[in-house]
């Protein structure tokens, strides 16, 4: 009997390994995705390195490759203004979620401490999900994953309160999210998300007309060689189109009711060779009627400092692409005149500026630099602030002969890109697009993703207030319908090629 007991004890000593001596789980931390903030490419690797070094513990060991990893951790970093949020999810080799964790901070000074907190949450979650007895099979109890991920639940991200816990798990698991990211926990859902049918051609401009009694709206879309008149309801119904001729190129479309007769005029900027031959139309519900032709202006509709929308113009000269001051266009009967000149600050021209009022009521300028940086100028046109990130980004351009630079550029033509519009709302928010690209090299541009970003001036700098979720399309133009709280986006969903004219679509996104 004693021999039997001794053998049994010896056998159990080989079988029963204490939990504390189990082999740690092998985990690999992948590169982070980064939205907002500065030095994004550098930050991706920094976050990966920080989390890798801090995730290692008695229960988890980190490895340098996903080959052989039992757990793979992926993370995302979102920064709005100075506030940042970091989400991470750990999955096993089958792609099943093991655990999730979330942290947030008020400034970059808190980054290392929050990464340490994130690592602790992930490590604890992984340990709870695995029976650490030399096996990497998760524990069966579903309630073991106690560390929730928190992700934006609704439509707009604002840097007041990054997330709402109750819907966090959906974002980390990859479930569809709404079009706009909101940070406030009591945010109202945007709902909807209207998308038009596919439009043939890579379009470049959009403007909204009047709203009809049944709720439908007039929409005017410009392509390189045409103007299209649609009625927007459940879909888009084409009512009329006007083609340009010869070497004419459409550079933009806008609407405004300058004479106050209740009808929106349609202002079409057209370039023919080296001459501006812009036109004005009115829509009668069925077709387009031309009421002015051969206007020697670039034209753009703007509500300066969130005021009433007007049409502003700038001229071209033989040696200047944008000549002189910007003027307000005034309609008197059948005639158009330039009045009320506005002198712009450095780098500004008709297509890349707007104005906003600060807390003291002073009117400042906001300008998109040719390199994509946002600039703020004082009323005396002194530079007050410059962004670190780039915004705008446009593929729309025209060309002019430039033989004087041929030796330097190797191109007999000068390429002039028309920047994206800047919208300033009645409450002082500054809304700008942000196109990113597959590649942008000199005059060769191909943007492949986009977002809309809103800022507010705090007296010292522009602070980001909200942004839309990133689209995988180039944003050609947009309208912000402030009354409806809607962004109407014109996106190119297929690039034009040698044998293909490309395709576009309209998107409506609620901003509530």
Short mmCIF file of C-alpha atoms in Angstrom, two decimals:
data_model
loop_
_atom_site.label_atom_id
_atom_site.label_comp_id
_atom_site.label_asym_id
_atom_site.label_seq_id
_atom_site.Cartn_x
_atom_site.Cartn_y
_atom_site.Cartn_z
CA UNK A 1 0.00 0.00 0.00
CA UNK A 2 2.81 2.39 0.86
CA UNK A 3 4.49 1.62 -2.42
CA UNK A 4 1.22 2.39 -4.26
CA UNK A 5 0.80 5.77 -2.53
CA UNK A 6 4.42 6.70 -3.25
CA UNK A 7 4.00 5.86 -6.93
CA UNK A 8 0.76 7.83 -7.09
CA UNK A 9 2.41 10.92 -5.57
CA UNK A 10 5.32 10.61 -7.96
CA UNK A 11 2.94 10.33 -10.92
CA UNK A 12 0.93 13.38 -9.86
CA UNK A 13 4.09 15.43 -9.51
CA UNK A 14 4.73 14.96 -13.23
CA UNK A 15 1.15 15.67 -14.27
CA UNK A 16 0.16 18.63 -12.09
CA UNK A 17 2.05 21.80 -13.01
CA UNK A 18 1.24 24.87 -10.89
CA UNK A 19 -0.56 27.66 -12.74
CA UNK A 20 2.18 30.13 -11.93
CA UNK A 21 4.72 27.98 -13.80
CA UNK A 22 2.72 27.77 -17.07
CA UNK A 23 4.35 28.95 -20.27
CA UNK A 24 3.36 32.56 -20.99
CA UNK A 25 1.14 33.31 -23.98
CA UNK A 26 3.05 34.48 -27.07
CA UNK A 27 1.69 37.85 -28.25
CA UNK A 28 2.56 40.04 -31.23
CA UNK A 29 1.69 43.76 -31.37
CA UNK A 30 1.02 45.03 -34.89
CA UNK A 31 1.52 48.56 -36.20
CA UNK A 32 -1.11 51.05 -35.07
CA UNK A 33 -3.45 53.03 -37.29
CA UNK A 34 -3.24 56.76 -36.52
CA UNK A 35 -5.88 59.41 -37.21
CA UNK A 36 -5.19 63.06 -36.41
CA UNK A 37 -2.16 64.44 -34.62
CA UNK A 38 1.30 65.14 -35.95
CA UNK A 39 4.05 62.89 -37.35
CA UNK A 40 1.57 60.09 -38.01
CA UNK A 41 4.03 57.69 -39.66
CA UNK A 42 6.50 58.02 -36.80
CA UNK A 43 3.75 57.68 -34.19
CA UNK A 44 2.61 54.32 -35.62
CA UNK A 45 5.96 52.71 -34.81
CA UNK A 46 6.33 54.47 -31.46
CA UNK A 47 2.96 53.19 -30.23
CA UNK A 48 3.78 49.67 -31.42
CA UNK A 49 7.14 49.71 -29.61
CA UNK A 50 5.73 51.16 -26.38
CA UNK A 51 2.90 48.64 -26.16
CA UNK A 52 5.18 45.72 -27.07
CA UNK A 53 7.62 46.51 -24.25
CA UNK A 54 4.88 47.08 -21.67
CA UNK A 55 2.66 44.13 -22.56
CA UNK A 56 5.25 41.58 -21.47
CA UNK A 57 4.43 40.04 -18.09
CA UNK A 58 4.47 36.72 -16.23
CA UNK A 59 1.48 35.56 -18.28
CA UNK A 60 2.32 37.19 -21.65
CA UNK A 61 5.54 37.28 -23.63
CA UNK A 62 5.88 39.49 -26.70
CA UNK A 63 7.54 38.35 -29.92
CA UNK A 64 8.79 40.30 -32.94
CA UNK A 65 6.72 38.53 -35.60
CA UNK A 66 3.15 37.30 -35.95
CA UNK A 67 4.55 33.94 -37.03
CA UNK A 68 3.97 31.61 -34.10
CA UNK A 69 1.97 34.16 -32.14
CA UNK A 70 -0.96 32.82 -30.13
CA UNK A 71 -2.42 36.32 -29.73
CA UNK A 72 -2.19 39.23 -32.16
CA UNK A 73 -2.88 42.74 -30.85
CA UNK A 74 -4.02 45.54 -33.17
CA UNK A 75 -4.55 49.12 -32.09
CA UNK A 76 -5.85 52.47 -33.30
CA UNK A 77 -4.97 55.99 -32.16
CA UNK A 78 -7.33 58.95 -32.61
CA UNK A 79 -6.45 62.54 -31.72
CA UNK A 80 -8.89 65.46 -31.72
CA UNK A 81 -7.19 68.67 -30.72
CA UNK A 82 -5.02 67.72 -27.76
CA UNK A 83 -7.26 64.88 -26.57
CA UNK A 84 -6.39 61.37 -27.73
CA UNK A 85 -8.00 57.95 -27.55
CA UNK A 86 -6.31 54.55 -27.98
CA UNK A 87 -8.27 51.35 -28.65
CA UNK A 88 -6.73 47.88 -28.81
CA UNK A 89 -8.10 44.41 -29.46
CA UNK A 90 -6.37 41.04 -29.00
CA UNK A 91 -7.40 38.12 -31.21
CA UNK A 92 -6.31 34.48 -31.26
CA UNK A 93 -4.99 32.60 -34.29
CA UNK A 94 -8.58 31.95 -35.44
CA UNK A 95 -9.38 35.65 -35.45
CA UNK A 96 -11.64 35.38 -32.38
CA UNK A 97 -11.58 38.28 -29.94
CA UNK A 98 -9.73 37.43 -26.74
CA UNK A 99 -10.00 40.80 -25.01
CA UNK A 100 -10.17 44.50 -25.65
CA UNK A 101 -9.01 47.64 -23.87
CA UNK A 102 -9.31 51.39 -24.19
CA UNK A 103 -7.54 54.42 -22.72
CA UNK A 104 -7.66 58.15 -23.31
CA UNK A 105 -5.58 61.16 -22.35
CA UNK A 106 -5.81 64.92 -22.28
CA UNK A 107 -2.37 65.63 -23.81
CA UNK A 108 0.73 63.94 -25.23
CA UNK A 109 2.34 64.21 -21.78
CA UNK A 110 0.04 61.37 -20.70
CA UNK A 111 0.90 59.05 -23.61
CA UNK A 112 3.39 56.74 -21.86
CA UNK A 113 1.25 56.41 -18.73
CA UNK A 114 -1.85 55.57 -20.75
CA UNK A 115 0.05 53.01 -22.84
CA UNK A 116 1.14 51.32 -19.60
CA UNK A 117 -2.47 51.27 -18.43
CA UNK A 118 -3.57 49.87 -21.79
CA UNK A 119 -0.93 47.13 -21.62
CA UNK A 120 -2.03 46.15 -18.10
CA UNK A 121 -5.64 45.86 -19.21
CA UNK A 122 -4.72 43.72 -22.21
CA UNK A 123 -2.39 41.49 -20.18
CA UNK A 124 -5.02 40.90 -17.51
CA UNK A 125 -7.65 40.20 -20.12
CA UNK A 126 -5.46 37.69 -21.95
CA UNK A 127 -4.59 35.93 -18.68
CA UNK A 128 -8.25 35.60 -17.74
CA UNK A 129 -9.14 34.12 -21.10
CA UNK A 130 -6.50 31.39 -21.03
CA UNK A 131 -6.10 28.50 -18.59
CA UNK A 132 -2.38 28.86 -18.13
CA UNK A 133 -1.45 25.18 -17.89
CA UNK A 134 0.78 24.98 -20.92
CA UNK A 135 -2.18 25.21 -23.34
CA UNK A 136 -3.22 28.16 -25.45
CA UNK A 137 -6.92 27.28 -25.58
CA UNK A 138 -9.20 30.03 -24.21
CA UNK A 139 -11.28 29.42 -21.13
CA UNK A 140 -14.86 28.61 -22.12
CA UNK A 141 -16.60 31.15 -19.88
CA UNK A 142 -17.89 34.01 -21.98
CA UNK A 143 -17.87 36.44 -19.09
CA UNK A 144 -14.12 36.22 -18.59
CA UNK A 145 -13.32 39.11 -20.93
CA UNK A 146 -13.93 41.94 -18.51
CA UNK A 147 -11.98 44.74 -20.19
CA UNK A 148 -14.29 46.47 -22.69
CA UNK A 149 -13.19 48.51 -25.67
CA UNK A 150 -14.75 51.93 -25.96
CA UNK A 151 -15.30 53.41 -29.40
CA UNK A 152 -17.23 56.36 -30.76
CA UNK A 153 -20.90 55.37 -30.86
CA UNK A 154 -22.36 57.95 -33.15
CA UNK A 155 -21.61 60.51 -35.77
CA UNK A 156 -19.22 63.26 -34.65
CA UNK A 157 -15.99 63.23 -32.68
CA UNK A 158 -15.68 66.25 -30.45
CA UNK A 159 -12.79 66.51 -27.93
CA UNK A 160 -15.00 66.75 -24.84
CA UNK A 161 -15.54 63.11 -23.95
CA UNK A 162 -13.99 60.65 -26.35
CA UNK A 163 -16.24 57.63 -26.03
CA UNK A 164 -19.41 56.01 -24.80
CA UNK A 165 -18.76 52.61 -23.17
CA UNK A 166 -22.09 50.96 -23.96
CA UNK A 167 -21.41 50.60 -27.68
CA UNK A 168 -17.64 50.29 -27.58
CA UNK A 169 -17.31 46.63 -28.47
CA UNK A 170 -18.81 47.06 -31.89
CA UNK A 171 -16.06 49.35 -33.12
CA UNK A 172 -13.23 47.09 -31.97
CA UNK A 173 -14.82 44.03 -33.55
CA UNK A 174 -14.92 45.81 -36.88
CA UNK A 175 -18.67 46.30 -37.09
CA UNK A 176 -19.93 49.14 -39.32
CA UNK A 177 -19.89 52.57 -37.73
CA UNK A 178 -21.80 55.69 -38.70
CA UNK A 179 -20.45 58.24 -41.16
CA UNK A 180 -19.50 60.86 -38.61
CA UNK A 181 -17.59 60.24 -35.34
CA UNK A 182 -18.95 61.98 -32.23
CA UNK A 183 -17.18 62.14 -28.91
CA UNK A 184 -19.98 63.26 -26.61
CA UNK A 185 -21.73 60.38 -24.82
CA UNK A 186 -25.17 61.92 -25.27
CA UNK A 187 -24.76 62.56 -28.97
CA UNK A 188 -27.78 62.09 -31.16
CA UNK A 189 -27.32 59.48 -33.87
CA UNK A 190 -26.84 60.88 -37.33
CA UNK A 191 -29.02 58.29 -38.97
CA UNK A 192 -29.38 57.95 -42.70
CA UNK A 193 -26.34 58.24 -44.86
CA UNK A 194 -27.81 58.92 -48.32
CA UNK A 195 -25.82 57.85 -51.39
CA UNK A 196 -26.76 58.66 -54.97
CA UNK A 197 -26.58 56.32 -57.90
CA UNK A 198 -23.29 56.13 -59.77
CA UNK A 199 -22.70 59.09 -62.10
CA UNK A 200 -20.69 58.57 -65.27
CA UNK A 201 -17.57 60.70 -65.33
CA UNK A 202 -15.09 62.11 -62.81
CA UNK A 203 -16.96 65.23 -61.72
CA UNK A 204 -15.26 68.28 -60.21
CA UNK A 205 -17.87 70.66 -58.76
CA UNK A 206 -21.22 70.76 -56.96
CA UNK A 207 -23.71 73.46 -55.93
CA UNK A 208 -27.18 73.29 -54.38
CA UNK A 209 -30.25 75.07 -55.74
CA UNK A 210 -33.67 75.62 -54.22
CA UNK A 211 -35.74 73.18 -52.19
CA UNK A 212 -39.03 72.22 -53.83
CA UNK A 213 -42.40 71.96 -52.12
CA UNK A 214 -42.19 68.15 -51.93
CA UNK A 215 -38.78 68.30 -50.23
CA UNK A 216 -36.71 67.49 -53.32
CA UNK A 217 -33.72 69.72 -54.00
CA UNK A 218 -32.01 71.06 -57.09
CA UNK A 219 -28.40 70.00 -57.53
CA UNK A 220 -25.90 71.25 -60.10
CA UNK A 221 -22.88 69.10 -60.86
CA UNK A 222 -19.96 70.18 -63.03
CA UNK A 223 -17.71 67.93 -65.04
CA UNK A 224 -14.67 68.97 -67.09
CA UNK A 225 -16.81 69.71 -70.15
CA UNK A 226 -20.41 69.94 -68.93
CA UNK A 227 -22.93 71.21 -66.40
CA UNK A 228 -25.63 68.80 -65.17
CA UNK A 229 -28.93 69.82 -63.57
CA UNK A 230 -30.45 67.21 -61.23
CA UNK A 231 -33.40 66.88 -58.90
CA UNK A 232 -32.41 65.14 -55.68
CA UNK A 233 -35.06 63.01 -53.98
CA UNK A 234 -34.77 59.32 -53.27
CA UNK A 235 -32.25 59.34 -56.09
CA UNK A 236 -30.93 61.78 -58.68
CA UNK A 237 -33.05 62.61 -61.72
CA UNK A 238 -31.25 64.35 -64.59
CA UNK A 239 -33.30 67.30 -65.84
CA UNK A 240 -30.87 68.99 -68.22
CA UNK A 241 -27.24 69.24 -69.22
CA UNK A 242 -25.15 71.85 -71.00
CA UNK A 243 -21.97 70.93 -72.85
CA UNK A 244 -18.99 73.22 -73.41
CA UNK A 245 -17.26 73.39 -76.74
CA UNK A 246 -13.78 73.34 -78.22
CA UNK A 247 -10.97 73.67 -75.71
CA UNK A 248 -13.21 75.06 -72.97
CA UNK A 249 -12.81 73.63 -69.48
CA UNK A 250 -15.21 74.01 -66.55
CA UNK A 251 -13.39 75.06 -63.37
CA UNK A 252 -16.25 75.41 -60.92
CA UNK A 253 -19.96 75.83 -60.25
CA UNK A 254 -21.76 77.85 -57.57
CA UNK A 255 -25.24 79.21 -56.89
CA UNK A 256 -26.60 82.41 -55.34
CA UNK A 257 -29.61 84.71 -55.57
CA UNK A 258 -27.84 88.00 -56.16
CA UNK A 259 -30.84 90.04 -57.28
CA UNK A 260 -33.16 88.74 -54.55
CA UNK A 261 -35.89 87.53 -56.90
CA UNK A 262 -36.16 84.14 -55.18
CA UNK A 263 -34.41 82.26 -58.01
CA UNK A 264 -30.94 80.80 -57.63
CA UNK A 265 -28.60 81.73 -60.44
CA UNK A 266 -26.00 79.16 -61.46
CA UNK A 267 -22.48 80.59 -61.88
CA UNK A 268 -20.21 78.48 -64.07
CA UNK A 269 -16.51 79.33 -64.32
CA UNK A 270 -15.22 78.39 -67.78
CA UNK A 271 -11.73 78.78 -69.23
CA UNK A 272 -11.16 78.80 -72.99
CA UNK A 273 -7.47 78.66 -73.82
CA UNK A 274 -6.06 81.57 -71.84
CA UNK A 275 -9.32 83.50 -71.58
CA UNK A 276 -12.10 83.32 -69.02
CA UNK A 277 -15.53 82.98 -70.64
CA UNK A 278 -17.67 82.31 -67.56
CA UNK A 279 -21.45 82.00 -67.76
CA UNK A 280 -24.60 82.37 -65.69
CA UNK A 281 -27.73 80.21 -65.96
CA UNK A 282 -31.10 80.02 -64.28
CA UNK A 283 -33.02 76.77 -63.78
CA UNK A 284 -36.76 76.67 -64.44
CA UNK A 285 -37.42 73.18 -63.08
CA UNK A 286 -36.97 71.53 -66.46
CA UNK A 287 -33.98 73.10 -68.13
CA UNK A 288 -31.18 75.66 -67.95
CA UNK A 289 -31.42 79.11 -69.52
CA UNK A 290 -28.25 81.12 -70.13
CA UNK A 291 -28.56 84.75 -68.93
CA UNK A 292 -24.93 85.90 -69.15
CA UNK A 293 -21.90 84.83 -71.18
CA UNK A 294 -18.21 85.62 -71.63
CA UNK A 295 -17.70 87.03 -68.14
CA UNK A 296 -13.92 87.50 -67.63
CA UNK A 297 -13.92 86.23 -64.06
CA UNK A 298 -13.10 83.30 -61.88
CA UNK A 299 -16.24 82.92 -59.70
CA UNK A 300 -16.86 81.33 -56.32
CA UNK A 301 -19.80 81.38 -53.91
CA UNK A 302 -18.88 82.11 -50.28
CA UNK A 303 -20.45 83.20 -47.02
CA UNK A 304 -17.59 85.24 -45.58
CA UNK A 305 -17.36 84.94 -41.80
CA UNK A 306 -20.59 82.90 -41.79
CA UNK A 307 -22.65 85.74 -43.28
CA UNK A 308 -24.88 85.81 -46.36
CA UNK A 309 -23.73 83.83 -49.34
CA UNK A 310 -22.47 85.94 -52.24
CA UNK A 311 -20.50 85.43 -55.43
CA UNK A 312 -16.93 86.69 -55.40
CA UNK A 313 -14.72 87.06 -58.44
CA UNK A 314 -11.09 87.53 -59.40
CA UNK A 315 -9.56 88.26 -62.76
CA UNK A 316 -6.69 86.85 -64.82
CA UNK A 317 -3.98 88.81 -66.62
CA UNK A 318 -1.40 87.92 -69.23
CA UNK A 319 1.27 87.33 -66.59
CA UNK A 320 -0.75 86.58 -63.43
CA UNK A 321 -3.02 83.58 -62.95
CA UNK A 322 -5.08 85.43 -60.33
CA UNK A 323 -4.83 89.16 -60.83
CA UNK A 324 -5.65 91.92 -58.37
CA UNK A 325 -8.06 91.95 -55.45
CA UNK A 326 -11.12 89.78 -54.94
CA UNK A 327 -14.39 91.60 -55.65
CA UNK A 328 -18.03 91.04 -54.84
CA UNK A 329 -20.10 90.38 -57.97
CA UNK A 330 -23.23 92.54 -58.11
CA UNK A 331 -26.19 91.84 -60.42
CA UNK A 332 -28.15 94.85 -61.70
CA UNK A 333 -30.83 93.71 -64.10
CA UNK A 334 -29.02 91.90 -66.87
CA UNK A 335 -25.65 93.43 -66.02
CA UNK A 336 -22.89 92.26 -63.69
CA UNK A 337 -20.39 94.53 -61.98
CA UNK A 338 -17.44 94.15 -59.62
CA UNK A 339 -17.75 96.06 -56.36
CA UNK A 340 -16.35 96.15 -52.81
CA UNK A 341 -12.75 95.00 -53.37
CA UNK A 342 -11.17 92.80 -50.71
CA UNK A 343 -7.40 92.77 -50.35
CA UNK A 344 -6.16 89.30 -49.45
CA UNK A 345 -3.16 88.25 -47.32
CA UNK A 346 -0.12 86.43 -48.65
CA UNK A 347 -0.74 83.09 -50.45
CA UNK A 348 -4.49 83.78 -50.71
CA UNK A 349 -6.52 83.89 -53.89
CA UNK A 350 -10.18 83.40 -54.73
CA UNK A 351 -10.20 79.62 -54.31
CA UNK A 352 -8.38 79.11 -51.02
CA UNK A 353 -9.63 81.53 -48.37
CA UNK A 354 -12.50 82.58 -46.12
CA UNK A 355 -12.95 84.81 -43.08
CA UNK A 356 -14.08 84.24 -39.49
CA UNK A 357 -14.71 86.43 -36.47
CA UNK A 358 -12.80 85.93 -33.22
CA UNK A 359 -14.24 86.38 -29.74
CA UNK A 360 -13.57 90.10 -29.87
CA UNK A 361 -15.46 90.49 -33.13
CA UNK A 362 -12.36 91.01 -35.27
CA UNK A 363 -12.44 89.50 -38.75
CA UNK A 364 -9.51 87.17 -39.43
CA UNK A 365 -8.56 85.33 -42.61
CA UNK A 366 -8.15 81.56 -42.93
CA UNK A 367 -6.14 80.42 -45.95
CA UNK A 368 -5.02 77.10 -47.44
CA UNK A 369 -1.34 77.42 -48.30
CA UNK A 370 -0.30 76.00 -51.72
CA UNK A 371 1.48 73.21 -49.80
CA UNK A 372 -1.71 72.36 -47.89
CA UNK A 373 -1.12 74.02 -44.52
CA UNK A 374 -3.90 76.03 -42.88
CA UNK A 375 -2.92 79.62 -42.14
CA UNK A 376 -4.65 82.22 -39.99
CA UNK A 377 -4.06 85.92 -40.62
CA UNK A 378 -5.06 88.92 -38.54
CA UNK A 379 -7.21 91.76 -39.95
CA UNK A 380 -3.92 93.54 -40.70
CA UNK A 381 -2.87 90.42 -42.65
CA UNK A 382 -0.13 89.29 -40.30
CA UNK A 383 0.28 85.53 -39.97
CA UNK A 384 -0.98 84.35 -36.58
CA UNK A 385 -0.88 80.56 -36.87
CA UNK A 386 0.03 77.69 -39.19
CA UNK A 387 -1.10 74.07 -38.98
CA UNK A 388 1.21 71.08 -38.70
CA UNK A 389 -0.99 68.76 -40.77
CA UNK A 390 -1.98 69.32 -44.37
CA UNK A 391 -5.54 69.89 -45.57
CA UNK A 392 -7.33 70.57 -48.83
CA UNK A 393 -5.79 68.75 -51.76
CA UNK A 394 -7.25 69.03 -55.25
CA UNK A 395 -6.82 67.34 -58.62
CA UNK A 396 -8.57 70.18 -60.47
CA UNK A 397 -6.18 72.35 -62.45
CA UNK A 398 -5.71 74.43 -65.57
CA UNK A 399 -2.58 75.12 -67.61
CA UNK A 400 -0.91 78.15 -69.11
CA UNK A 401 2.21 78.45 -71.31
CA UNK A 402 5.39 79.00 -69.29
CA UNK A 403 8.41 78.76 -71.57
CA UNK A 404 10.52 80.84 -69.19
CA UNK A 405 10.56 77.95 -66.70
CA UNK A 406 11.07 75.20 -69.27
CA UNK A 407 14.76 74.73 -68.44
CA UNK A 408 13.92 74.19 -64.79
CA UNK A 409 10.71 72.17 -65.05
CA UNK A 410 11.07 70.50 -68.44
CA UNK A 411 7.41 71.38 -69.06
CA UNK A 412 6.35 74.17 -71.45
CA UNK A 413 3.12 74.58 -69.46
CA UNK A 414 2.47 75.86 -65.93
CA UNK A 415 -0.01 73.84 -63.86
CA UNK A 416 -2.34 75.84 -61.60
CA UNK A 417 -4.29 73.78 -59.05
CA UNK A 418 -7.52 75.18 -57.61
CA UNK A 419 -7.65 74.57 -53.89
CA UNK A 420 -10.68 73.17 -52.07
CA UNK A 421 -13.23 75.58 -50.66
CA UNK A 422 -13.28 76.60 -46.99
CA UNK A 423 -16.69 77.00 -45.30
CA UNK A 424 -17.25 79.12 -42.19
CA UNK A 425 -20.52 78.47 -40.36
CA UNK A 426 -22.72 80.90 -38.47
CA UNK A 427 -21.31 79.70 -35.13
CA UNK A 428 -17.72 80.23 -36.27
CA UNK A 429 -16.71 76.66 -37.12
CA UNK A 430 -14.26 76.41 -40.02
CA UNK A 431 -14.96 73.36 -42.19
CA UNK A 432 -12.28 72.13 -44.59
CA UNK A 433 -11.73 68.91 -46.56
CA UNK A 434 -8.65 66.75 -46.17
CA UNK A 435 -7.66 64.62 -49.15
CA UNK A 436 -4.91 62.06 -48.77
CA UNK A 437 -3.36 60.17 -51.63
CA UNK A 438 -1.74 57.17 -53.10
CA UNK A 439 0.87 59.55 -54.40
CA UNK A 440 1.33 63.27 -54.90
CA UNK A 441 4.50 64.12 -56.80
CA UNK A 442 4.79 67.57 -58.33
CA UNK A 443 2.00 67.98 -60.85
CA UNK A 444 1.03 64.31 -60.69
CA UNK A 445 -1.72 63.90 -58.12
CA UNK A 446 -3.92 60.94 -57.30
CA UNK A 447 -5.84 61.23 -54.05
CA UNK A 448 -7.44 58.07 -52.71
CA UNK A 449 -9.00 58.96 -49.35
CA UNK A 450 -10.72 61.94 -47.76
CA UNK A 451 -12.40 63.36 -44.68
CA UNK A 452 -14.07 66.59 -43.57
CA UNK A 453 -12.62 68.43 -40.58
CA UNK A 454 -14.07 71.30 -38.51
CA UNK A 455 -12.04 73.75 -36.44
CA UNK A 456 -12.70 76.64 -34.08
CA UNK A 457 -10.39 79.52 -33.21
CA UNK A 458 -9.53 79.63 -29.49
CA UNK A 459 -7.70 82.94 -29.70
CA UNK A 460 -4.30 81.34 -30.24
CA UNK A 461 -4.76 78.45 -32.65
CA UNK A 462 -7.33 76.42 -34.55
CA UNK A 463 -8.57 73.53 -32.41
CA UNK A 464 -10.18 70.55 -34.10
CA UNK A 465 -13.84 70.11 -33.11
CA UNK A 466 -15.03 67.18 -35.23
CA UNK A 467 -14.25 65.16 -38.32
CA UNK A 468 -16.02 62.67 -40.55
CA UNK A 469 -14.94 59.08 -40.82
CA UNK A 470 -12.42 58.60 -43.58
CA UNK A 471 -13.76 57.80 -47.04
CA UNK A 472 -11.79 55.70 -49.50
CA UNK A 473 -12.57 58.12 -52.34
CA UNK A 474 -11.19 61.41 -53.58
CA UNK A 475 -13.39 64.33 -52.50
CA UNK A 476 -13.79 66.66 -55.48
CA UNK A 477 -16.12 69.25 -53.90
CA UNK A 478 -18.69 69.67 -51.13
CA UNK A 479 -21.56 71.78 -49.83
CA UNK A 480 -22.32 72.32 -46.15
CA UNK A 481 -26.06 72.88 -45.74
CA UNK A 482 -26.01 74.53 -42.33
CA UNK A 483 -29.80 74.76 -42.05
CA UNK A 484 -30.16 71.00 -42.53
CA UNK A 485 -26.91 70.16 -40.71
CA UNK A 486 -25.83 68.14 -43.74
CA UNK A 487 -22.63 67.69 -45.68
CA UNK A 488 -23.27 66.99 -49.37
CA UNK A 489 -20.09 65.44 -50.73
CA UNK A 490 -19.10 64.91 -54.35
CA UNK A 491 -16.67 61.99 -54.45
CA UNK A 492 -14.89 60.38 -57.37
CA UNK A 493 -15.44 56.65 -56.91
CA UNK A 494 -13.49 55.62 -60.00
CA UNK A 495 -10.61 57.50 -61.56
CA UNK A 496 -10.71 58.51 -65.21
CA UNK A 497 -8.30 56.66 -67.48
CA UNK A 498 -7.21 56.63 -71.09
CA UNK A 499 -10.28 54.66 -72.17
CA UNK A 500 -12.58 55.40 -69.23
CA UNK A 501 -14.21 58.65 -68.07
CA UNK A 502 -14.40 57.44 -64.47
CA UNK A 503 -17.40 57.66 -62.12
CA UNK A 504 -18.68 59.82 -59.25
CA UNK A 505 -21.36 59.77 -56.55
CA UNK A 506 -23.00 62.14 -54.09
CA UNK A 507 -23.05 61.39 -50.35
CA UNK A 508 -25.08 63.10 -47.63
CA UNK A 509 -23.78 62.92 -44.06
CA UNK A 510 -25.60 64.37 -41.08
CA UNK A 511 -23.70 66.58 -38.64
CA UNK A 512 -25.77 66.68 -35.46
#
